[in-house]
């Protein structure tokens, strides 16, 4: 009880997002042999039988916070609502099976738009053999809100958490980083959006348009790395894993915190796509800015013990080695000249200190 | 595809809440032997192994739609957010096991209020040995929104759906009906609310205050009928079951629709509490109005084949027989003089025809 007295009249901005999560853990924590992984990882892992682990994750998308209807069509919004949750199952090495959705719909949204949302939502579910089994559809007086829960499965001893990284483990990512955040900035700066064909153009010139299109597509229609996460888990290669939802610096800090380790990242090895390199110049930011601080790539960030790196190379997944886990509990960026810069988590904080009361 | 063309520019109010749910079912429907009960019941029932059925339900509560912070304290709001979801598990005859929550919190809400919310939420979970295993906490630019998912378990062949009622089955409810809706009206008409002690008073006179308190408590701190639902399912007594979230007329119509039957209800047998009878006079509505159309009682409505009514009587649960399932697919109210009145579903419709575009 006394633990909460100091909270009286405290603002959420004083406590911060992670402070709040720790409070919740304090209130809700209960020991149970059936909860292998509880609050604080990509998904909860529940032991239902000796041979079966159930993975469960829930993620909400709120209008004005996670999306702006000016910059997305409803098909893409549905797709992405499924993708961000499937990505959490991927980060635990699981197979998604079932899905539930709660939708709060303002009166200004048409039935056709809701149908488009469900078409996008279900297109991604179908691609991953995941079945929508229930939900709650209600009116909203305020904004559009979307809350999705996905249930997945995996094998005992094959659950990959954020807590398993050890000093000396190599750090890897799938795909390229920063594309999604750059895509959003292109949309905000006036890139046009043709939702159906997903053929997106920006400014003049065919080459520019195609490049912008790839970044925008990565933002609107992210593809969760289900197959890759599964292979990394089943092969035993990954010692820790997380999906990149808030940017490399934030998500790496979560692995470091839960594994009680630090990390060094080789700046020159961070995979950046040619479209990102070219768009960054016009957006007047460095590609590295997007890679470190830009969220919503939904690539996988994972660590591999040195002895298993050989095995990783034959799994047939697209990955890049970007750094190494260290005993010293801090995150460092190393450039090609050997200079070291401390790396701070810089992703989205839902309750930042500067937020208005 | 052509199925959706007619939806173009259609408003949700033209389609209605149940029309929308049918559209979603049309888009999302997939056959799978592992889905015993999908979209459209209190919870989904998923076969994970030969001996084990997983129940999953999700329910959202939106500020301005499901609750008004003028009439609830945060402890009660947390409690109720858990209760409405546990009640869905109760209505399937299951045991709740695990819980996830997604919260969108506006900046005007304090850390102390969020903590109170979680204290109420977890108090009910703890009472039912249900563990909070995950969630998503984010800022909201608009209203407070709450989305809860509960996972439960039951045995195969003991899942009670809305579709099993047969002509001749008797209709029962637990507890008394209409109390919650009357409690909300008392709050709205100026009944004072002392959140911590839940000692609630209205107007003058100690007796009146105590009565109002019971109704308000039923509204703010509903108790899901977990034990009762479990006994009804395990005993094999209940042929169909639903929890009363939208009022007797609406929720009975769901059993009738899914079981393809009708019902007659004996008006004089509907259980009404003494506090409701007394408060109704001052609220200038009949107790029956609250019982038929008032939602959020979270009692169980269930049907029992005549041959099992004897067995029901020894289960030790508080129930009242209120009517009978009929072959004719309509709902009738029968009063003591034998007069019949058609009964229409009158609960909350999230997308009513009169809603503004």
PDB file of N, CA and C in Angstrom, chain B residues 249-307:
ATOM      1  N   UNK B 249     -34.068  -8.357 -22.695  1.00  0.00           N
ATOM      2  CA  UNK B 249     -34.692  -8.458 -24.020  1.00  0.00           C
ATOM      3  C   UNK B 249     -33.637  -8.638 -25.110  1.00  0.00           C
ATOM      4  N   UNK B 250     -32.539  -7.900 -25.040  1.00  0.00           N
ATOM      5  CA  UNK B 250     -31.484  -8.017 -26.059  1.00  0.00           C
ATOM      6  C   UNK B 250     -30.750  -9.342 -25.958  1.00  0.00           C
ATOM      7  N   UNK B 251     -30.365  -9.707 -24.737  1.00  0.00           N
ATOM      8  CA  UNK B 251     -29.534 -10.899 -24.591  1.00  0.00           C
ATOM      9  C   UNK B 251     -30.334 -12.186 -24.853  1.00  0.00           C
ATOM     10  N   UNK B 252     -31.624 -12.182 -24.462  1.00  0.00           N
ATOM     11  CA  UNK B 252     -32.469 -13.334 -24.794  1.00  0.00           C
ATOM     12  C   UNK B 252     -32.631 -13.449 -26.309  1.00  0.00           C
ATOM     13  N   UNK B 253     -32.733 -12.297 -26.994  1.00  0.00           N
ATOM     14  CA  UNK B 253     -32.894 -12.353 -28.457  1.00  0.00           C
ATOM     15  C   UNK B 253     -31.671 -12.985 -29.119  1.00  0.00           C
ATOM     16  N   UNK B 254     -30.490 -12.852 -28.495  1.00  0.00           N
ATOM     17  CA  UNK B 254     -29.276 -13.472 -29.064  1.00  0.00           C
ATOM     18  C   UNK B 254     -29.327 -14.991 -28.933  1.00  0.00           C
ATOM     19  N   UNK B 255     -29.795 -15.473 -27.770  1.00  0.00           N
ATOM     20  CA  UNK B 255     -29.971 -16.928 -27.626  1.00  0.00           C
ATOM     21  C   UNK B 255     -31.003 -17.414 -28.645  1.00  0.00           C
ATOM     22  N   UNK B 256     -32.122 -16.677 -28.760  1.00  0.00           N
ATOM     23  CA  UNK B 256     -33.179 -17.096 -29.687  1.00  0.00           C
ATOM     24  C   UNK B 256     -32.672 -17.128 -31.124  1.00  0.00           C
ATOM     25  N   UNK B 257     -31.929 -16.097 -31.517  1.00  0.00           N
ATOM     26  CA  UNK B 257     -31.443 -16.036 -32.890  1.00  0.00           C
ATOM     27  C   UNK B 257     -30.472 -17.174 -33.176  1.00  0.00           C
ATOM     28  N   UNK B 258     -29.523 -17.381 -32.271  1.00  0.00           N
ATOM     29  CA  UNK B 258     -28.500 -18.392 -32.556  1.00  0.00           C
ATOM     30  C   UNK B 258     -29.007 -19.819 -32.358  1.00  0.00           C
ATOM     31  N   UNK B 259     -30.040 -19.976 -31.519  1.00  0.00           N
ATOM     32  CA  UNK B 259     -30.618 -21.311 -31.336  1.00  0.00           C
ATOM     33  C   UNK B 259     -31.779 -21.540 -32.306  1.00  0.00           C
ATOM     34  N   UNK B 260     -32.155 -20.506 -33.060  1.00  0.00           N
ATOM     35  CA  UNK B 260     -33.274 -20.577 -34.023  1.00  0.00           C
ATOM     36  C   UNK B 260     -34.567 -20.992 -33.336  1.00  0.00           C
ATOM     37  N   UNK B 261     -34.874 -20.312 -32.241  1.00  0.00           N
ATOM     38  CA  UNK B 261     -36.080 -20.591 -31.461  1.00  0.00           C
ATOM     39  C   UNK B 261     -36.705 -19.257 -31.031  1.00  0.00           C
ATOM     40  N   UNK B 262     -37.835 -19.334 -30.318  1.00  0.00           N
ATOM     41  CA  UNK B 262     -38.443 -18.153 -29.711  1.00  0.00           C
ATOM     42  C   UNK B 262     -38.517 -18.350 -28.207  1.00  0.00           C
ATOM     43  N   UNK B 263     -39.192 -17.428 -27.518  1.00  0.00           N
ATOM     44  CA  UNK B 263     -39.271 -17.542 -26.057  1.00  0.00           C
ATOM     45  C   UNK B 263     -40.520 -16.846 -25.538  1.00  0.00           C
ATOM     46  N   UNK B 264     -41.066 -17.388 -24.440  1.00  0.00           N
ATOM     47  CA  UNK B 264     -42.085 -16.639 -23.705  1.00  0.00           C
ATOM     48  C   UNK B 264     -41.569 -16.418 -22.293  1.00  0.00           C
ATOM     49  N   UNK B 265     -41.776 -15.197 -21.823  1.00  0.00           N
ATOM     50  CA  UNK B 265     -41.283 -14.802 -20.500  1.00  0.00           C
ATOM     51  C   UNK B 265     -42.477 -14.436 -19.626  1.00  0.00           C
ATOM     52  N   UNK B 266     -42.529 -15.013 -18.423  1.00  0.00           N
ATOM     53  CA  UNK B 266     -43.597 -14.690 -17.480  1.00  0.00           C
ATOM     54  C   UNK B 266     -43.186 -13.448 -16.690  1.00  0.00           C
ATOM     55  N   UNK B 267     -43.851 -12.340 -17.020  1.00  0.00           N
ATOM     56  CA  UNK B 267     -43.461 -11.051 -16.451  1.00  0.00           C
ATOM     57  C   UNK B 267     -43.371 -11.099 -14.926  1.00  0.00           C
ATOM     58  N   UNK B 268     -44.373 -11.730 -14.311  1.00  0.00           N
ATOM     59  CA  UNK B 268     -44.444 -11.743 -12.850  1.00  0.00           C
ATOM     60  C   UNK B 268     -43.326 -12.530 -12.195  1.00  0.00           C
ATOM     61  N   UNK B 269     -42.611 -13.331 -12.978  1.00  0.00           N
ATOM     62  CA  UNK B 269     -41.556 -14.162 -12.376  1.00  0.00           C
ATOM     63  C   UNK B 269     -40.157 -13.548 -12.494  1.00  0.00           C
ATOM     64  N   UNK B 270     -40.056 -12.444 -13.233  1.00  0.00           N
ATOM     65  CA  UNK B 270     -38.733 -11.810 -13.372  1.00  0.00           C
ATOM     66  C   UNK B 270     -38.276 -11.316 -11.996  1.00  0.00           C
ATOM     67  N   UNK B 271     -37.101 -11.764 -11.529  1.00  0.00           N
ATOM     68  CA  UNK B 271     -36.662 -11.411 -10.172  1.00  0.00           C
ATOM     69  C   UNK B 271     -36.229  -9.944 -10.062  1.00  0.00           C
ATOM     70  N   UNK B 272     -36.926  -9.217  -9.200  1.00  0.00           N
ATOM     71  CA  UNK B 272     -36.646  -7.792  -8.992  1.00  0.00           C
ATOM     72  C   UNK B 272     -36.295  -7.590  -7.530  1.00  0.00           C
ATOM     73  N   UNK B 273     -35.229  -6.867  -7.255  1.00  0.00           N
ATOM     74  CA  UNK B 273     -34.795  -6.698  -5.864  1.00  0.00           C
ATOM     75  C   UNK B 273     -35.671  -5.661  -5.168  1.00  0.00           C
ATOM     76  N   UNK B 274     -35.841  -5.780  -3.844  1.00  0.00           N
ATOM     77  CA  UNK B 274     -36.575  -4.741  -3.097  1.00  0.00           C
ATOM     78  C   UNK B 274     -35.978  -3.337  -3.312  1.00  0.00           C
ATOM     79  N   UNK B 275     -34.651  -3.150  -3.296  1.00  0.00           N
ATOM     80  CA  UNK B 275     -34.131  -1.799  -3.561  1.00  0.00           C
ATOM     81  C   UNK B 275     -34.558  -1.269  -4.934  1.00  0.00           C
ATOM     82  N   UNK B 276     -34.594  -2.133  -5.947  1.00  0.00           N
ATOM     83  CA  UNK B 276     -35.011  -1.681  -7.276  1.00  0.00           C
ATOM     84  C   UNK B 276     -36.479  -1.258  -7.263  1.00  0.00           C
ATOM     85  N   UNK B 277     -37.327  -2.071  -6.618  1.00  0.00           N
ATOM     86  CA  UNK B 277     -38.757  -1.737  -6.573  1.00  0.00           C
ATOM     87  C   UNK B 277     -38.962  -0.378  -5.924  1.00  0.00           C
ATOM     88  N   UNK B 278     -38.219  -0.134  -4.852  1.00  0.00           N
ATOM     89  CA  UNK B 278     -38.412   1.128  -4.133  1.00  0.00           C
ATOM     90  C   UNK B 278     -37.826   2.313  -4.899  1.00  0.00           C
ATOM     91  N   UNK B 279     -36.648   2.116  -5.491  1.00  0.00           N
ATOM     92  CA  UNK B 279     -36.004   3.225  -6.210  1.00  0.00           C
ATOM     93  C   UNK B 279     -36.772   3.584  -7.483  1.00  0.00           C
ATOM     94  N   UNK B 280     -37.379   2.583  -8.115  1.00  0.00           N
ATOM     95  CA  UNK B 280     -38.059   2.825  -9.389  1.00  0.00           C
ATOM     96  C   UNK B 280     -39.146   3.869  -9.257  1.00  0.00           C
ATOM     97  N   UNK B 281     -39.889   3.818  -8.157  1.00  0.00           N
ATOM     98  CA  UNK B 281     -40.979   4.777  -7.951  1.00  0.00           C
ATOM     99  C   UNK B 281     -40.439   6.200  -8.023  1.00  0.00           C
ATOM    100  N   UNK B 282     -39.298   6.421  -7.350  1.00  0.00           N
ATOM    101  CA  UNK B 282     -38.753   7.778  -7.353  1.00  0.00           C
ATOM    102  C   UNK B 282     -38.105   8.142  -8.686  1.00  0.00           C
ATOM    103  N   UNK B 283     -37.609   7.132  -9.395  1.00  0.00           N
ATOM    104  CA  UNK B 283     -36.981   7.393 -10.695  1.00  0.00           C
ATOM    105  C   UNK B 283     -38.023   7.493 -11.811  1.00  0.00           C
ATOM    106  N   UNK B 284     -39.299   7.266 -11.433  1.00  0.00           N
ATOM    107  CA  UNK B 284     -40.431   7.416 -12.371  1.00  0.00           C
ATOM    108  C   UNK B 284     -40.357   6.453 -13.559  1.00  0.00           C
ATOM    109  N   UNK B 285     -39.824   5.266 -13.301  1.00  0.00           N
ATOM    110  CA  UNK B 285     -39.879   4.195 -14.299  1.00  0.00           C
ATOM    111  C   UNK B 285     -40.284   2.919 -13.584  1.00  0.00           C
ATOM    112  N   UNK B 286     -40.793   1.919 -14.338  1.00  0.00           N
ATOM    113  CA  UNK B 286     -41.156   0.657 -13.693  1.00  0.00           C
ATOM    114  C   UNK B 286     -39.895  -0.188 -13.487  1.00  0.00           C
ATOM    115  N   UNK B 287     -39.896  -1.033 -12.467  1.00  0.00           N
ATOM    116  CA  UNK B 287     -38.764  -1.960 -12.293  1.00  0.00           C
ATOM    117  C   UNK B 287     -38.565  -2.819 -13.543  1.00  0.00           C
ATOM    118  N   UNK B 288     -39.697  -3.155 -14.200  1.00  0.00           N
ATOM    119  CA  UNK B 288     -39.628  -3.998 -15.389  1.00  0.00           C
ATOM    120  C   UNK B 288     -38.836  -3.323 -16.513  1.00  0.00           C
ATOM    121  N   UNK B 289     -38.977  -2.011 -16.624  1.00  0.00           N
ATOM    122  CA  UNK B 289     -38.200  -1.276 -17.631  1.00  0.00           C
ATOM    123  C   UNK B 289     -36.710  -1.554 -17.449  1.00  0.00           C
ATOM    124  N   UNK B 290     -36.250  -1.458 -16.211  1.00  0.00           N
ATOM    125  CA  UNK B 290     -34.821  -1.690 -15.960  1.00  0.00           C
ATOM    126  C   UNK B 290     -34.438  -3.150 -16.222  1.00  0.00           C
ATOM    127  N   UNK B 291     -35.319  -4.064 -15.834  1.00  0.00           N
ATOM    128  CA  UNK B 291     -34.995  -5.487 -15.994  1.00  0.00           C
ATOM    129  C   UNK B 291     -34.913  -5.882 -17.471  1.00  0.00           C
ATOM    130  N   UNK B 292     -35.800  -5.344 -18.288  1.00  0.00           N
ATOM    131  CA  UNK B 292     -35.841  -5.745 -19.701  1.00  0.00           C
ATOM    132  C   UNK B 292     -34.804  -4.997 -20.541  1.00  0.00           C
ATOM    133  N   UNK B 293     -34.625  -3.715 -20.266  1.00  0.00           N
ATOM    134  CA  UNK B 293     -33.797  -2.883 -21.143  1.00  0.00           C
ATOM    135  C   UNK B 293     -32.502  -2.414 -20.500  1.00  0.00           C
ATOM    136  N   UNK B 294     -32.400  -2.535 -19.200  1.00  0.00           N
ATOM    137  CA  UNK B 294     -31.199  -2.048 -18.517  1.00  0.00           C
ATOM    138  C   UNK B 294     -30.082  -3.055 -18.654  1.00  0.00           C
ATOM    139  N   UNK B 295     -28.913  -2.588 -18.978  1.00  0.00           N
ATOM    140  CA  UNK B 295     -27.796  -3.515 -19.171  1.00  0.00           C
ATOM    141  C   UNK B 295     -26.913  -3.628 -17.945  1.00  0.00           C
ATOM    142  N   UNK B 296     -25.816  -4.352 -18.120  1.00  0.00           N
ATOM    143  CA  UNK B 296     -24.718  -4.411 -17.157  1.00  0.00           C
ATOM    144  C   UNK B 296     -25.045  -5.097 -15.836  1.00  0.00           C
ATOM    145  N   UNK B 297     -26.049  -5.980 -15.835  1.00  0.00           N
ATOM    146  CA  UNK B 297     -26.282  -6.751 -14.607  1.00  0.00           C
ATOM    147  C   UNK B 297     -25.227  -7.849 -14.438  1.00  0.00           C
ATOM    148  N   UNK B 298     -24.721  -8.370 -15.558  1.00  0.00           N
ATOM    149  CA  UNK B 298     -23.743  -9.459 -15.554  1.00  0.00           C
ATOM    150  C   UNK B 298     -24.210 -10.672 -14.760  1.00  0.00           C
ATOM    151  N   UNK B 299     -25.539 -10.872 -14.731  1.00  0.00           N
ATOM    152  CA  UNK B 299     -26.095 -12.139 -14.279  1.00  0.00           C
ATOM    153  C   UNK B 299     -26.064 -13.110 -15.459  1.00  0.00           C
ATOM    154  N   UNK B 300     -26.312 -14.383 -15.198  1.00  0.00           N
ATOM    155  CA  UNK B 300     -26.357 -15.365 -16.280  1.00  0.00           C
ATOM    156  C   UNK B 300     -27.798 -15.656 -16.675  1.00  0.00           C
ATOM    157  N   UNK B 301     -28.042 -15.713 -17.965  1.00  0.00           N
ATOM    158  CA  UNK B 301     -29.324 -16.132 -18.535  1.00  0.00           C
ATOM    159  C   UNK B 301     -29.065 -17.482 -19.175  1.00  0.00           C
ATOM    160  N   UNK B 302     -29.822 -18.517 -18.767  1.00  0.00           N
ATOM    161  CA  UNK B 302     -29.524 -19.845 -19.313  1.00  0.00           C
ATOM    162  C   UNK B 302     -30.793 -20.668 -19.483  1.00  0.00           C
ATOM    163  N   UNK B 303     -30.708 -21.662 -20.340  1.00  0.00           N
ATOM    164  CA  UNK B 303     -31.851 -22.538 -20.598  1.00  0.00           C
ATOM    165  C   UNK B 303     -31.509 -23.948 -20.135  1.00  0.00           C
ATOM    166  N   UNK B 304     -32.534 -24.664 -19.674  1.00  0.00           N
ATOM    167  CA  UNK B 304     -32.348 -26.013 -19.121  1.00  0.00           C
ATOM    168  C   UNK B 304     -33.425 -26.941 -19.687  1.00  0.00           C
ATOM    169  N   UNK B 305     -33.051 -28.070 -20.278  1.00  0.00           N
ATOM    170  CA  UNK B 305     -34.061 -29.032 -20.729  1.00  0.00           C
ATOM    171  C   UNK B 305     -34.889 -29.507 -19.533  1.00  0.00           C
ATOM    172  N   UNK B 306     -36.207 -29.757 -19.732  1.00  0.00           N
ATOM    173  CA  UNK B 306     -37.084 -30.122 -18.603  1.00  0.00           C
ATOM    174  C   UNK B 306     -36.526 -31.278 -17.768  1.00  0.00           C
ATOM    175  N   UNK B 307     -35.894 -32.257 -18.430  1.00  0.00           N
ATOM    176  CA  UNK B 307     -35.413 -33.438 -17.706  1.00  0.00           C
ATOM    177  C   UNK B 307     -34.265 -33.113 -16.752  1.00  0.00           C
TER     178      UNK B 307
END
